[in-house]
Amino acid sequence: EISLGLVGSEMCIETEYKKSKNARKESQKQKMIRRLISSAKKLCEKGMALLDIASRLGVSLSTAKRYVYSPT
């Protein structure tokens, strides 16, 4: 009976750890996307074509358009 309680608490700890790890990954992903959007907008302001921006950032043309025209 005691061992079942430990298994349950260990499962809770593991679940919380995974949630925390996923939250950190998502936060890092959001930071990277914000940097890409900022870079895309700066390149566009310098007169670079969207296709060249997409190529430089390693994203698709439609993604580059979203980045350049996003309201952030």
PDB file of C-alpha atoms in Angstrom:
ATOM      1  CA  GLU A   1       0.000   0.000   0.000  1.00  0.00           C
ATOM      2  CA  ILE A   2       2.813   2.416   0.819  1.00  0.00           C
ATOM      3  CA  SER A   3       4.617   1.581  -2.425  1.00  0.00           C
ATOM      4  CA  LEU A   4       1.494   2.466  -4.424  1.00  0.00           C
ATOM      5  CA  GLY A   5       1.476   5.916  -2.810  1.00  0.00           C
ATOM      6  CA  LEU A   6       5.100   6.419  -3.757  1.00  0.00           C
ATOM      7  CA  VAL A   7       4.444   5.369  -7.322  1.00  0.00           C
ATOM      8  CA  GLY A   8       1.565   7.842  -7.481  1.00  0.00           C
ATOM      9  CA  SER A   9       3.628  10.692  -6.069  1.00  0.00           C
ATOM     10  CA  GLU A  10       6.515   9.841  -8.380  1.00  0.00           C
ATOM     11  CA  MET A  11       4.089   9.996 -11.296  1.00  0.00           C
ATOM     12  CA  CYS A  12       2.930  13.449 -10.146  1.00  0.00           C
ATOM     13  CA  ILE A  13       6.526  14.658  -9.905  1.00  0.00           C
ATOM     14  CA  GLU A  14       7.286  13.313 -13.375  1.00  0.00           C
ATOM     15  CA  THR A  15       4.147  14.949 -14.812  1.00  0.00           C
ATOM     16  CA  GLU A  16       5.031  18.319 -13.267  1.00  0.00           C
ATOM     17  CA  TYR A  17       8.601  18.013 -14.551  1.00  0.00           C
ATOM     18  CA  LYS A  18       7.363  17.321 -18.089  1.00  0.00           C
ATOM     19  CA  LYS A  19       4.950  20.281 -17.929  1.00  0.00           C
ATOM     20  CA  SER A  20       7.756  22.543 -16.738  1.00  0.00           C
ATOM     21  CA  LYS A  21      10.111  21.298 -19.450  1.00  0.00           C
ATOM     22  CA  ASN A  22       7.448  21.823 -22.144  1.00  0.00           C
ATOM     23  CA  ALA A  23       6.739  25.343 -20.854  1.00  0.00           C
ATOM     24  CA  ARG A  24      10.448  26.226 -21.097  1.00  0.00           C
ATOM     25  CA  LYS A  25      10.627  24.863 -24.648  1.00  0.00           C
ATOM     26  CA  GLU A  26       7.549  26.871 -25.640  1.00  0.00           C
ATOM     27  CA  SER A  27       9.006  30.008 -24.083  1.00  0.00           C
ATOM     28  CA  GLN A  28      12.255  29.537 -26.016  1.00  0.00           C
ATOM     29  CA  LYS A  29      10.274  28.951 -29.206  1.00  0.00           C
ATOM     30  CA  GLN A  30       8.294  32.164 -28.687  1.00  0.00           C
ATOM     31  CA  LYS A  31      11.502  34.156 -28.129  1.00  0.00           C
ATOM     32  CA  MET A  32      12.977  32.756 -31.325  1.00  0.00           C
ATOM     33  CA  ILE A  33       9.844  33.621 -33.306  1.00  0.00           C
ATOM     34  CA  ARG A  34       9.889  37.187 -31.928  1.00  0.00           C
ATOM     35  CA  ARG A  35      13.525  37.533 -33.045  1.00  0.00           C
ATOM     36  CA  LEU A  36      12.685  36.201 -36.502  1.00  0.00           C
ATOM     37  CA  ILE A  37       9.773  38.638 -36.815  1.00  0.00           C
ATOM     38  CA  SER A  38      12.002  41.516 -35.752  1.00  0.00           C
ATOM     39  CA  SER A  39      14.702  40.497 -38.225  1.00  0.00           C
ATOM     40  CA  ALA A  40      12.185  40.110 -41.053  1.00  0.00           C
ATOM     41  CA  LYS A  41      10.752  43.576 -40.422  1.00  0.00           C
ATOM     42  CA  LYS A  42      14.212  45.169 -40.323  1.00  0.00           C
ATOM     43  CA  LEU A  43      15.220  43.482 -43.570  1.00  0.00           C
ATOM     44  CA  CYS A  44      11.988  44.625 -45.213  1.00  0.00           C
ATOM     45  CA  GLU A  45      12.601  48.205 -44.046  1.00  0.00           C
ATOM     46  CA  LYS A  46      16.019  48.022 -45.706  1.00  0.00           C
ATOM     47  CA  GLY A  47      14.281  47.156 -48.965  1.00  0.00           C
ATOM     48  CA  MET A  48      14.972  43.442 -49.114  1.00  0.00           C
ATOM     49  CA  ALA A  49      12.449  41.403 -51.128  1.00  0.00           C
ATOM     50  CA  LEU A  50      10.222  38.958 -49.231  1.00  0.00           C
ATOM     51  CA  LEU A  51      11.668  35.982 -51.098  1.00  0.00           C
ATOM     52  CA  ASP A  52      15.179  37.006 -50.054  1.00  0.00           C
ATOM     53  CA  ILE A  53      14.018  37.522 -46.457  1.00  0.00           C
ATOM     54  CA  ALA A  54      12.478  34.045 -46.441  1.00  0.00           C
ATOM     55  CA  SER A  55      15.679  32.547 -47.807  1.00  0.00           C
ATOM     56  CA  ARG A  56      17.875  34.405 -45.329  1.00  0.00           C
ATOM     57  CA  LEU A  57      15.754  33.408 -42.335  1.00  0.00           C
ATOM     58  CA  GLY A  58      15.229  29.833 -43.546  1.00  0.00           C
ATOM     59  CA  VAL A  59      11.435  30.057 -43.618  1.00  0.00           C
ATOM     60  CA  SER A  60       8.795  29.742 -46.322  1.00  0.00           C
ATOM     61  CA  LEU A  61       7.627  32.775 -48.292  1.00  0.00           C
ATOM     62  CA  SER A  62       4.219  32.699 -46.592  1.00  0.00           C
ATOM     63  CA  THR A  63       5.883  32.624 -43.168  1.00  0.00           C
ATOM     64  CA  ALA A  64       8.109  35.548 -44.121  1.00  0.00           C
ATOM     65  CA  LYS A  65       4.988  37.498 -45.174  1.00  0.00           C
ATOM     66  CA  ARG A  66       3.328  36.763 -41.827  1.00  0.00           C
ATOM     67  CA  TYR A  67       6.452  37.892 -39.996  1.00  0.00           C
ATOM     68  CA  VAL A  68       6.818  41.126 -41.961  1.00  0.00           C
ATOM     69  CA  TYR A  69       3.149  42.077 -41.716  1.00  0.00           C
ATOM     70  CA  SER A  70       2.483  40.862 -38.169  1.00  0.00           C
ATOM     71  CA  PRO A  71       1.098  43.588 -35.890  1.00  0.00           C
ATOM     72  CA  THR A  72       3.742  43.238 -33.162  1.00  0.00           C
TER      73      THR A  72
END
